[in-house]
Coordinates of C-alpha atoms and ligand atoms in Angstrom, one line a residue:
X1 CA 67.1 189.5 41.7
X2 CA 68.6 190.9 38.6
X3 CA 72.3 191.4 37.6
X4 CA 74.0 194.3 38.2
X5 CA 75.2 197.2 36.1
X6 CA 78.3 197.8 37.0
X7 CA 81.9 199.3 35.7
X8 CA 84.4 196.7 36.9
X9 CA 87.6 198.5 37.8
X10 CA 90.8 195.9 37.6
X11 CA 91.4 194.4 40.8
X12 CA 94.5 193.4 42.7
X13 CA 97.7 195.0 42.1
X14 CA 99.2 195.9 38.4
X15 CA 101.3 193.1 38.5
X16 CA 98.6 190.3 39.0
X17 CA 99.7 187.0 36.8
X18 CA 97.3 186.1 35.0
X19 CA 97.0 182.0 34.4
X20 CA 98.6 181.3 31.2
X21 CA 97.5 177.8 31.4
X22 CA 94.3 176.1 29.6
X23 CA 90.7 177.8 31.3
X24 CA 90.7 176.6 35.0
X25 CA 87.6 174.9 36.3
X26 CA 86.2 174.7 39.6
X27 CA 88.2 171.9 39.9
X28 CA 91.4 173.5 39.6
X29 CA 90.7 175.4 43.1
X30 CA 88.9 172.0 45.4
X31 CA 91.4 171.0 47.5
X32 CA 91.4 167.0 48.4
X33 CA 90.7 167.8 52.3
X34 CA 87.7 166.2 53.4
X35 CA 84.7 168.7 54.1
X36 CA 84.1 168.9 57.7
X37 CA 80.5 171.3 58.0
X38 CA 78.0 169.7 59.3
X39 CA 75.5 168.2 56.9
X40 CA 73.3 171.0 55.5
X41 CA 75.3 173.9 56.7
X42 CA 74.9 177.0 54.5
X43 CA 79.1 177.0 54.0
X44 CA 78.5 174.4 51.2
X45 CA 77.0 176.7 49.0
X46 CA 79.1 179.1 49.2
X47 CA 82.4 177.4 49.2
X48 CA 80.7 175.8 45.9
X49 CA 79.6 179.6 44.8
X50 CA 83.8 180.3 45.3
X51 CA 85.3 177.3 43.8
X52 CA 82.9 178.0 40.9
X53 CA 83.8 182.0 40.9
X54 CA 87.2 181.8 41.3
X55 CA 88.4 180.7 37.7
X56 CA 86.7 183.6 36.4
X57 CA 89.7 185.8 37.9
X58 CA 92.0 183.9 35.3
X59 CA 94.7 184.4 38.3
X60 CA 97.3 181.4 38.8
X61 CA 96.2 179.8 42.1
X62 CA 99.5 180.8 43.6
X63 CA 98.5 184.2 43.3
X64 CA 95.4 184.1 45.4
X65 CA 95.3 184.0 49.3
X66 CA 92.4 183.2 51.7
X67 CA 92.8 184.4 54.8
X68 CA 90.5 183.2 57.7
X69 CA 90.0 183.5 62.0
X70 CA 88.6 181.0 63.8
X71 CA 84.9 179.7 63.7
X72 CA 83.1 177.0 61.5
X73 CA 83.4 179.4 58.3
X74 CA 86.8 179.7 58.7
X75 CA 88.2 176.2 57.6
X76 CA 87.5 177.6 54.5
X77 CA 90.9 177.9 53.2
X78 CA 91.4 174.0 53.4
X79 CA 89.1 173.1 50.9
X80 CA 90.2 175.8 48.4
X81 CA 93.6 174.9 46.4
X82 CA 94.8 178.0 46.6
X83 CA 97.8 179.4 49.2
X84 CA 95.6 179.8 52.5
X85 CA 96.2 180.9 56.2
X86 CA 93.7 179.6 59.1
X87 CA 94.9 182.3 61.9
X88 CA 93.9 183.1 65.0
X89 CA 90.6 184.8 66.0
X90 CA 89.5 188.0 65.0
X91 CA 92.7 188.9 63.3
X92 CA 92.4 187.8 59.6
X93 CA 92.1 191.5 58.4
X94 CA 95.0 192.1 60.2
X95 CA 97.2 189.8 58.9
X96 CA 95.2 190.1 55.3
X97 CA 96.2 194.0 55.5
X98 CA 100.1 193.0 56.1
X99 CA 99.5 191.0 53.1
X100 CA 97.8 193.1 51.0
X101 CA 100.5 195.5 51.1
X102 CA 103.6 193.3 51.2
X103 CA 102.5 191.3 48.3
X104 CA 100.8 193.5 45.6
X105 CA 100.7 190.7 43.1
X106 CA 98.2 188.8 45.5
X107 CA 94.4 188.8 45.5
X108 CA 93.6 188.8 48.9
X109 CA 90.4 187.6 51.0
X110 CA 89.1 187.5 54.1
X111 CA 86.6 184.7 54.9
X112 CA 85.3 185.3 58.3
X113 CA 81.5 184.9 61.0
X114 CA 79.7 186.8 63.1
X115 CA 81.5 186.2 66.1
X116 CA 85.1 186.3 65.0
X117 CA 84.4 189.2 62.7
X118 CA 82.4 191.3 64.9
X119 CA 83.3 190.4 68.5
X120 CA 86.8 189.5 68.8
X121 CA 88.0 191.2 65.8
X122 CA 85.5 194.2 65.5
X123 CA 88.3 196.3 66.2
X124 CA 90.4 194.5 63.2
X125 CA 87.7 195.1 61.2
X126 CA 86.8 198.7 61.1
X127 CA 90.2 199.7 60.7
X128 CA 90.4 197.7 57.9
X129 CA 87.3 199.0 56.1
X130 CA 88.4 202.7 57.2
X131 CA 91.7 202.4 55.9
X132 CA 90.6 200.3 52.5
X133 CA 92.9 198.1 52.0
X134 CA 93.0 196.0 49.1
X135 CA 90.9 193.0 49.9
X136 CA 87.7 191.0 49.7
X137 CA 85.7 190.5 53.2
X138 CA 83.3 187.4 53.4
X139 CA 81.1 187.9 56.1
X140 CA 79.0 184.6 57.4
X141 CA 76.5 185.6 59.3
X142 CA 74.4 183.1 61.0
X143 CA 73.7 185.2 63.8
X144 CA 75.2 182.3 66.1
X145 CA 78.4 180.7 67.4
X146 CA 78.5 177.4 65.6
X147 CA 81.8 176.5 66.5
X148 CA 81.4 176.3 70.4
X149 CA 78.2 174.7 70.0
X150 CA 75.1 177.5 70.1
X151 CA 75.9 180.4 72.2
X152 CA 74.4 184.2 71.1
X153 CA 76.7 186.2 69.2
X154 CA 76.6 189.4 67.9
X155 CA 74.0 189.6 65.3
X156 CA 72.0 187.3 67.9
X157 CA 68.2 189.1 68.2
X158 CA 67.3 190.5 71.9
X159 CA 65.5 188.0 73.5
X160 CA 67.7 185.0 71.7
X161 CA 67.5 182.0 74.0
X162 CA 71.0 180.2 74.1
X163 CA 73.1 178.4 76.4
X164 CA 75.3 181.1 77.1
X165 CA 71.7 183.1 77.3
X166 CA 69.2 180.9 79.3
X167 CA 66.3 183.4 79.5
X168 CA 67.4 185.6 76.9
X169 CA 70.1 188.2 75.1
X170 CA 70.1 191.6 76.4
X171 CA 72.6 192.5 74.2
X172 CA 71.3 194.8 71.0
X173 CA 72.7 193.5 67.8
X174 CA 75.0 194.7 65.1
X175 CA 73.7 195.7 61.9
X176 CA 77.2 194.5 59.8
X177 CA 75.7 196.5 56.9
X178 CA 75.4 199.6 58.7
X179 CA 78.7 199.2 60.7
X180 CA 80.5 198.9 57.7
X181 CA 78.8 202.2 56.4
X182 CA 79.2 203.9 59.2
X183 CA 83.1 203.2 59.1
X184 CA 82.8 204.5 55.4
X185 CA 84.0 201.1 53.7
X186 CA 84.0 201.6 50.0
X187 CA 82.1 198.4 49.1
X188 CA 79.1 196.8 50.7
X189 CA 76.9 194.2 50.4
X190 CA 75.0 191.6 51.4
X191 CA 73.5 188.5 49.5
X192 CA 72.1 184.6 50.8
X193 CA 74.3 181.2 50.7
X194 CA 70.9 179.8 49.3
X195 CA 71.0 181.8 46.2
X196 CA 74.1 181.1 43.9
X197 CA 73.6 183.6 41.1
X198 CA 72.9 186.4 43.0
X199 CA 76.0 185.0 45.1
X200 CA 78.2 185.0 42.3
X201 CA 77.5 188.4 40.7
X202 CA 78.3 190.1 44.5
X203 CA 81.6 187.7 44.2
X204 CA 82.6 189.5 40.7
X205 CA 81.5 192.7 41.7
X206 CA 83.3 192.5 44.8
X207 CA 86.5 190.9 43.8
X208 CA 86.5 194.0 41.1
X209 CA 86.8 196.6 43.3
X210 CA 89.7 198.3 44.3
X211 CA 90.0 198.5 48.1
X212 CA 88.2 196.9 51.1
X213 CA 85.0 195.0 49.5
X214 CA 82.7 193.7 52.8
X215 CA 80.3 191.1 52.0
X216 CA 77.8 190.0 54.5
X217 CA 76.5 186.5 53.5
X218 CA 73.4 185.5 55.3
X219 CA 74.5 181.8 56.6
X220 CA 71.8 179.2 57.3
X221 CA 73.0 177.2 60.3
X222 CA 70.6 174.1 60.6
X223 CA 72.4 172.8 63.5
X224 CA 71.9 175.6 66.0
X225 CA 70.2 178.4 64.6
X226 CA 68.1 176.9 61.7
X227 CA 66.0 178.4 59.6
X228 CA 67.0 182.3 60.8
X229 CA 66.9 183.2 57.4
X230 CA 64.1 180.7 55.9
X231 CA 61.5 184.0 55.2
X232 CA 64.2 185.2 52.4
X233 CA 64.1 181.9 51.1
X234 CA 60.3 180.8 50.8
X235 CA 59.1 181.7 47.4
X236 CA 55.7 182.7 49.3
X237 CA 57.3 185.1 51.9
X238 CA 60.4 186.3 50.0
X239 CA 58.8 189.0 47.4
X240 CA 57.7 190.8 50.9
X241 CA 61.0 190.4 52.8
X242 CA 63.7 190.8 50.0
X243 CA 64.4 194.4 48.9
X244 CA 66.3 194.2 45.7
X245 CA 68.7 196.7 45.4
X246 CA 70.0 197.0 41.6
X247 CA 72.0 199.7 40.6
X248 CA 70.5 202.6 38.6
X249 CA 66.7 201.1 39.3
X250 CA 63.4 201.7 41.6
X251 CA 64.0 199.5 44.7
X252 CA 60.7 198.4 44.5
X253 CA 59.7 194.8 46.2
X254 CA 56.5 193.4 47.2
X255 CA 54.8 189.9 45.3
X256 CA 54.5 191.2 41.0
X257 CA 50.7 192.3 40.0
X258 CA 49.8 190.7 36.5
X259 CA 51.9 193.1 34.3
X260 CA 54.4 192.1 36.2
X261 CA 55.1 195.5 38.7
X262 CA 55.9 195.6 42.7
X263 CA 53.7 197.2 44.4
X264 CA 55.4 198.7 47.2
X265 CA 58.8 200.3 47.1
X266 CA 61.0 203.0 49.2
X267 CA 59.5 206.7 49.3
X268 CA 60.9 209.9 47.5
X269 CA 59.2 212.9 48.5
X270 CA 59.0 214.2 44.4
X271 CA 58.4 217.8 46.0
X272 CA 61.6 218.4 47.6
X273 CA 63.5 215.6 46.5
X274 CA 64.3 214.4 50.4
X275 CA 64.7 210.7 50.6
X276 CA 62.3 209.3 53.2
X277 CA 63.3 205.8 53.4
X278 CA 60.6 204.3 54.2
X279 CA 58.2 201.1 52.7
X280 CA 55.2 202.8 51.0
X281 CA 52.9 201.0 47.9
X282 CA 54.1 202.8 45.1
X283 CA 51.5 205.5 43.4
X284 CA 53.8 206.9 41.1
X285 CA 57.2 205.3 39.8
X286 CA 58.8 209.1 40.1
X287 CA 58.1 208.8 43.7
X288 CA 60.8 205.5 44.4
X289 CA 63.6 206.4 45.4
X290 CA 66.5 205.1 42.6
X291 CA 69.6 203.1 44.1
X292 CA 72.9 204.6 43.4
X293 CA 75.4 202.9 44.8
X294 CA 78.6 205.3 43.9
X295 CA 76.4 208.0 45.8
X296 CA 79.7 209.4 47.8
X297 CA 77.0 210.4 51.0
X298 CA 76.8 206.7 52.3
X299 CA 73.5 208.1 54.3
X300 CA 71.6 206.9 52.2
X301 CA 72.6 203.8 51.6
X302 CA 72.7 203.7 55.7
X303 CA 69.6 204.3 55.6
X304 CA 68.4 201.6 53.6
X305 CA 70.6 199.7 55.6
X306 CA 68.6 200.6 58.6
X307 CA 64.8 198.8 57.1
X308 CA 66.7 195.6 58.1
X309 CA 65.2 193.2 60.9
X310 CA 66.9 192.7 63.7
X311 CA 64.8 190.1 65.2
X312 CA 62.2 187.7 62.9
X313 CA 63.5 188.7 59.3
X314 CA 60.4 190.5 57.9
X315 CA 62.6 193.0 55.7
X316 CA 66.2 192.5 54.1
X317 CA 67.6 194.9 51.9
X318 CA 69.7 192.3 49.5
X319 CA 72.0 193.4 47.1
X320 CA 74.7 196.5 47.1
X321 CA 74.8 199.0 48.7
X322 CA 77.5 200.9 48.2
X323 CA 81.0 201.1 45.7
X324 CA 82.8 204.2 45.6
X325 CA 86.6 204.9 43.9
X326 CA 88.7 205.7 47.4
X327 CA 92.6 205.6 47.3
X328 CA 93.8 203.0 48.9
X329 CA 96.0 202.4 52.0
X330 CA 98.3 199.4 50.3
X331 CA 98.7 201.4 47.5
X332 CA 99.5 204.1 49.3
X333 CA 101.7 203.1 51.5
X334 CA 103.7 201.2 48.6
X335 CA 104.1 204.4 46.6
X336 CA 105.6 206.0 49.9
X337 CA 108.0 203.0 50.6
X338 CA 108.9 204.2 46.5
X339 CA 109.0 207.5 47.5
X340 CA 111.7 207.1 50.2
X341 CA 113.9 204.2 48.6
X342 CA 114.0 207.1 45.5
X343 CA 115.4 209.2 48.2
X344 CA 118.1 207.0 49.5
X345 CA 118.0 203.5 51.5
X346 CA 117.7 204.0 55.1
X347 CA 119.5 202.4 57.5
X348 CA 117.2 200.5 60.5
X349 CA 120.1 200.8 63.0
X350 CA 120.6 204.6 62.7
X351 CA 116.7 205.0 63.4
X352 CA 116.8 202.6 66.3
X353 CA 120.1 204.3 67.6
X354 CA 118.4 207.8 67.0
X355 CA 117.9 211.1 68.9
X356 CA 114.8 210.2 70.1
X357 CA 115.9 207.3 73.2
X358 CA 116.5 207.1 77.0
X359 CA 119.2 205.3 79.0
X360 CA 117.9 204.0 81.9
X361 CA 119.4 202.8 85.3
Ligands
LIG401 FE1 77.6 174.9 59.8 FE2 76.4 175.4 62.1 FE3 77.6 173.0 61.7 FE4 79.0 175.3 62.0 S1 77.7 174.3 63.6 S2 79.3 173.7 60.5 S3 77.7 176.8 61.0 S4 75.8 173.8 60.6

């Protein structure tokens, strides 16, 4: 996968501090707490992808927040020497939206799986991607529970054999791609724990953006749901199952000929323009279809999001898929709260005693 050609806007609030200290290292944000993944888990990676990221921000430590739920990936914020909460389930975007807004000199992110993203807090978390709020969402998705020891959770395939399945899911899967699209979220995209640079360019681009930036991290779980992802990572199968999606380029994939071309790549009808997104071997280069992700439409990008597998992982769109400018609902709401204190402090015992109340008895 290639870097991407972004614009990256400033993120976090006006007032961020920056470190004024010598260049920070990963060191500077590896907490002395004692890993507790199991041996081989995919959170490695990316916790080592994030310590490794995070000095690029050039933020003092104290100014940067990790917000979590409940669920193997989120013990995150122990091993990160940065201010950290491990709350309750589902509800980090809550609590990271309070945050967001209270605090604009904070960088504020989410870390979050599967299950506690996508069952318990699926309601937490489309309000937050609607609304845009100023944050970062890490999505681990190992299509499991890990925590509670192997039951099916949402991203779990039809047919997925667990203990809290015994013959079989019946249950059709979430698309975390396309939910976040369909909720209009500003800033998608998905990457693999496996593959560190590709890992740490989403990271910048995400941290960059100004609003609600969802990242779905595909998650190898070796313990109870290993090797989900292992076609994305063979060198032999992965040309056919990655689709690269680079900004301003053909999303062409397929294994390189000789000079060096894919052979297959997503359809543009170059009569009428229409985008069939579809896989097709590529006869003409004016015929792929060229990502954009600051279309505004996010049908497109849906529908790219859509070529995903649900069960065996035979096709994976990997990369962004969408970053649009959107106002934000922390700033917003900030410039508001300005609005009124210009106006004249209000008094919080005149509302409560207001016309608007009942006596009753
Ligand atoms: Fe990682 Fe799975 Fe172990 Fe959880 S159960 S720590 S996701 S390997």
């Amino acid at each position: 996968m290639t870097t991407f050609d972004l614009p990256l806007p400033t993120r976090g609030g006006t007032d961020l501090v920056p470190t004024t200290d010598s260049p920070q290292t990963r060191k500077d944000f590896s907490s002395d707490q004692e890993v507790r993944w199991c041996p081989g888990c995919g959170d490695y990676a990316v916790l080592a992808a994030v310590q490794g990221f995070l000095p690029e921000l050039g933020l003092r430590r104290e100014n940067i927040v990790f917000v979590s739920g409940i669920g193997c990936s989120s013990r995150f914020p122990y091993y990160l020497d940065t201010y950290g909460l491990h709350s309750i389930h589902g509800r980090a975007p809550a609590i990271a939206t309070g945050l967001a807004t209270a605090r604009e000199d904070l960088s504020v992110w989410v870390v979050t799986g599967d299950g506690d993203a996508l069952s318990i807090g699926g309601n937490h978390l489309i309000h937050a991607l609607r609304r845009n709020v100023n944050m970062t969402i890490l999505l681990f998705n190992n299509r499991i529970y890990g925590l509670t020891k192997g039951q099916y959770s949402p991203t779990s395939e039809v047919g997925k054999v667990t203990k809290s399945t015994p013959v079989g899911s019946v249950d059709h899967p979430f698309n975390p791609i396309s939910l976040a699209l369909g909720a209009e979220a500003t800033f998608v995209a998905r990457t693999v724990d496996s593959d560190r640079k590709h890992l740490t360019e989403v990271l910048r681009a995400a941290a960059a953006h100004r609003g609600t930036s969802l990242v779905e991290i595909y998650q190898n779980c070796p313990i109870f749901n290993d090797d989900v992802f292992a076609s994305l990572k063979d060198p032999e199968t992965a040309p056919n199952v990655i689709i690269p999606l680079n900004h301003g380029e053909p999303i062409r994939f397929g294994t390189p000929d000789a000079d060096g071309s894919r052979p297959h790549g997503l359809f543009r009808d170059p009569a009428t323009g229409a985008v069939d997104i579809r896989p097709v071997t590529v006869a003409n280069e004016s015929d792929v279809l060229v990502h954009d992700v600051h279309a505004e439409d996010p049908s497109i990008a849906f529908a790219i999001s859509r070529l995903t597998s649900f069960g065996e992982m035979t096709r994976a769109p990997i990369g962004i898929f969408r970053q649009v400018d959107r106002p934000t609902y922390d700033d917003q709401i900030r410039a508001q709260v300005a609005h009124e204190t210009e106006r004249g402090v209000g008094n919080l015992q005149d509302l409560i005693d207001g016309n608007d109340h009942w006596t009753i008895g």
